[in-house]
């Protein structure tokens, strides 16, 4: 066996898995690892950020945009804790993010000696927010540790993983085997469950499909099934881009609730279905079928009529094969277009009141190419985007999912752009959220990452202020913000900047910003925005306590 340091063996293992970028903030605990990166800089690019959180969010954005595993590296203790928000978001979004985390000297771990960046039971802490965490204890373990981590990140419900290594172990030498690559586990599809699901769907009169982030790589199969069943498809955040908006069966979230009220069979694909089951309600007249790669997911909240455990695309292909026989050769279903047209008209009237968000969203859509990536921050513009931003293909609408953490969007957009440099990437932020990672403008300039930040500035945490007005009698507190001049701030970093006050100005500015092929920012001063919450937090329509 050849002799390598642990750091060298780790880097060669990353390369064997096709990892071409590492998002990072260096530090003394990882110095040998970064020296190993230096020696393969023609094959692997290190993109260093200004904060550990920014580096981890960049890896997350790259994973969400590409669907492939992405790596970040930071120091232990405060470095890991700074990155933990992104790891938690990666867990919520089922994103295969791999953290390479340093450690204090091996013989001092968990002894409370007061070493720099010491964190008691760092692995134990990490296991609360990642699928898998382990330590490399010797050079020969590095290939297996990386192979295991990446395979677990990609197996079953995807998610983040972590590998740590003590600072004195990185540079230790020893015999090391060849890098290994392990195939991720794909659950076999239970054909009996598929047959039962097919029978329910074939006999349904008013089927409905709900898609979540677990369906992102099954768009073609979802569309084929929807057309076979004449079943409308809707989503909320993570699944917003599974079916193109222009498809005749694609419905928005508020319409999904109207259809939920009298659906007889609902098929949930890669979605937790929390809002639907907990808020909209269920009853004995509604049969729910769940397709999910997580075997524990289907039975949460309410045991389904049928649970099919497996990859969404695999399960749907099986279902499409079985469905004709289950339907008994019946003729194609009658079109539901008249009904759906009425629902779309109802929604258009509702959305027309959501201003100025709708006009600004139209401006962004007009300027963004069809394959451009829209990254929503937790902002009033983002909430409106979930309801109404048109999409054309999967992995072009990135949301923070159930974590919905303020400030994630800009650093995430940088990672998305680094992973997909040929595609336009726009982060839609509020003034509050953008300031979480405004320093990463420097990262964009340094590494030439041409993502565009669109910053809507109303001088406050807008959603906080709105809720204080609507639910707390106008008792405003801790929502006003003192902001910089965002155009001058961007210029100070060497970033191209524009100001737009109207939707037409925003469209023109965004077109110009994207055409530059350089980091850019568009500042949009704005006032109060209409509340979207009556189209998101909607009352029960089924079961006990049925509302209106």
PDB file of N, CA and C in Angstrom, residues 18 20 25 76 84 109 117 128 165 189 192 213 219-221 267 353 378-379 407 524 526 530 533 548:
ATOM      1  N   UNK A  18     -15.706  12.503  -7.368  1.00  0.00           N
ATOM      2  CA  UNK A  18     -16.080  13.559  -8.298  1.00  0.00           C
ATOM      3  C   UNK A  18     -16.258  14.911  -7.660  1.00  0.00           C
ATOM      4  N   UNK A  20     -15.289  18.405  -6.973  1.00  0.00           N
ATOM      5  CA  UNK A  20     -14.377  19.346  -7.625  1.00  0.00           C
ATOM      6  C   UNK A  20     -14.255  20.671  -6.924  1.00  0.00           C
ATOM      7  N   UNK A  25     -13.705  27.767   5.251  1.00  0.00           N
ATOM      8  CA  UNK A  25     -12.976  28.795   5.984  1.00  0.00           C
ATOM      9  C   UNK A  25     -11.822  28.069   6.672  1.00  0.00           C
ATOM     10  N   UNK A  76     -13.195  23.255  14.259  1.00  0.00           N
ATOM     11  CA  UNK A  76     -14.147  22.731  15.243  1.00  0.00           C
ATOM     12  C   UNK A  76     -14.749  23.832  16.117  1.00  0.00           C
ATOM     13  N   UNK A  84     -23.690  25.237  11.731  1.00  0.00           N
ATOM     14  CA  UNK A  84     -24.755  24.297  12.085  1.00  0.00           C
ATOM     15  C   UNK A  84     -26.115  24.699  11.528  1.00  0.00           C
ATOM     16  N   UNK A 109      -9.276  15.146  23.227  1.00  0.00           N
ATOM     17  CA  UNK A 109     -10.698  15.260  22.898  1.00  0.00           C
ATOM     18  C   UNK A 109     -11.554  14.861  24.099  1.00  0.00           C
ATOM     19  N   UNK A 117     -10.878  26.176  20.579  1.00  0.00           N
ATOM     20  CA  UNK A 117     -12.056  25.674  19.862  1.00  0.00           C
ATOM     21  C   UNK A 117     -12.563  24.339  20.411  1.00  0.00           C
ATOM     22  N   UNK A 128     -27.283  15.397  16.228  1.00  0.00           N
ATOM     23  CA  UNK A 128     -28.640  15.919  16.352  1.00  0.00           C
ATOM     24  C   UNK A 128     -29.111  16.603  15.074  1.00  0.00           C
ATOM     25  N   UNK A 165     -11.757  15.194  12.106  1.00  0.00           N
ATOM     26  CA  UNK A 165     -10.407  14.645  12.242  1.00  0.00           C
ATOM     27  C   UNK A 165      -9.599  15.543  13.160  1.00  0.00           C
ATOM     28  N   UNK A 189     -38.676  -1.610  -4.286  1.00  0.00           N
ATOM     29  CA  UNK A 189     -40.073  -1.189  -4.292  1.00  0.00           C
ATOM     30  C   UNK A 189     -40.979  -2.398  -4.000  1.00  0.00           C
ATOM     31  N   UNK A 192     -46.458  -5.211  -4.118  1.00  0.00           N
ATOM     32  CA  UNK A 192     -47.812  -5.393  -3.584  1.00  0.00           C
ATOM     33  C   UNK A 192     -48.400  -4.053  -3.153  1.00  0.00           C
ATOM     34  N   UNK A 213     -40.144  18.155  -1.857  1.00  0.00           N
ATOM     35  CA  UNK A 213     -38.769  18.162  -2.329  1.00  0.00           C
ATOM     36  C   UNK A 213     -38.269  16.791  -2.734  1.00  0.00           C
ATOM     37  N   UNK A 219     -39.679  14.581 -11.927  1.00  0.00           N
ATOM     38  CA  UNK A 219     -40.640  15.449 -12.616  1.00  0.00           C
ATOM     39  C   UNK A 219     -41.343  14.744 -13.763  1.00  0.00           C
ATOM     40  N   UNK A 220     -40.591  14.048 -14.597  1.00  0.00           N
ATOM     41  CA  UNK A 220     -41.189  13.397 -15.767  1.00  0.00           C
ATOM     42  C   UNK A 220     -42.209  12.357 -15.334  1.00  0.00           C
ATOM     43  N   UNK A 221     -41.876  11.602 -14.294  1.00  0.00           N
ATOM     44  CA  UNK A 221     -42.786  10.554 -13.827  1.00  0.00           C
ATOM     45  C   UNK A 221     -44.040  11.150 -13.186  1.00  0.00           C
ATOM     46  N   UNK A 267     -52.470  11.436  -3.479  1.00  0.00           N
ATOM     47  CA  UNK A 267     -51.154  10.805  -3.555  1.00  0.00           C
ATOM     48  C   UNK A 267     -50.100  11.831  -3.156  1.00  0.00           C
ATOM     49  N   UNK A 353     -54.533  41.018  -5.573  1.00  0.00           N
ATOM     50  CA  UNK A 353     -54.480  41.903  -4.404  1.00  0.00           C
ATOM     51  C   UNK A 353     -53.137  41.838  -3.687  1.00  0.00           C
ATOM     52  N   UNK A 378     -36.395  34.273   3.405  1.00  0.00           N
ATOM     53  CA  UNK A 378     -37.604  34.295   4.233  1.00  0.00           C
ATOM     54  C   UNK A 378     -38.037  35.753   4.330  1.00  0.00           C
ATOM     55  N   UNK A 379     -38.797  36.155   3.342  1.00  0.00           N
ATOM     56  CA  UNK A 379     -39.193  37.537   3.173  1.00  0.00           C
ATOM     57  C   UNK A 379     -40.568  37.567   2.534  1.00  0.00           C
ATOM     58  N   UNK A 407     -32.211  34.891   6.188  1.00  0.00           N
ATOM     59  CA  UNK A 407     -30.845  35.241   5.820  1.00  0.00           C
ATOM     60  C   UNK A 407     -30.066  34.177   5.084  1.00  0.00           C
ATOM     61  N   UNK A 524     -33.970  47.586  -4.195  1.00  0.00           N
ATOM     62  CA  UNK A 524     -35.355  47.965  -4.495  1.00  0.00           C
ATOM     63  C   UNK A 524     -35.980  48.594  -3.254  1.00  0.00           C
ATOM     64  N   UNK A 526     -38.771  49.909  -1.080  1.00  0.00           N
ATOM     65  CA  UNK A 526     -40.193  49.598  -1.185  1.00  0.00           C
ATOM     66  C   UNK A 526     -40.883  49.933   0.129  1.00  0.00           C
ATOM     67  N   UNK A 530     -48.600  43.735   0.851  1.00  0.00           N
ATOM     68  CA  UNK A 530     -49.821  43.045   1.247  1.00  0.00           C
ATOM     69  C   UNK A 530     -49.487  41.723   1.927  1.00  0.00           C
ATOM     70  N   UNK A 533     -50.694  35.832   4.098  1.00  0.00           N
ATOM     71  CA  UNK A 533     -50.956  34.746   5.049  1.00  0.00           C
ATOM     72  C   UNK A 533     -52.331  34.136   4.921  1.00  0.00           C
ATOM     73  N   UNK A 548     -64.400  27.233   6.727  1.00  0.00           N
ATOM     74  CA  UNK A 548     -64.920  27.707   5.448  1.00  0.00           C
ATOM     75  C   UNK A 548     -63.776  28.001   4.504  1.00  0.00           C
TER      76      UNK A 548
END
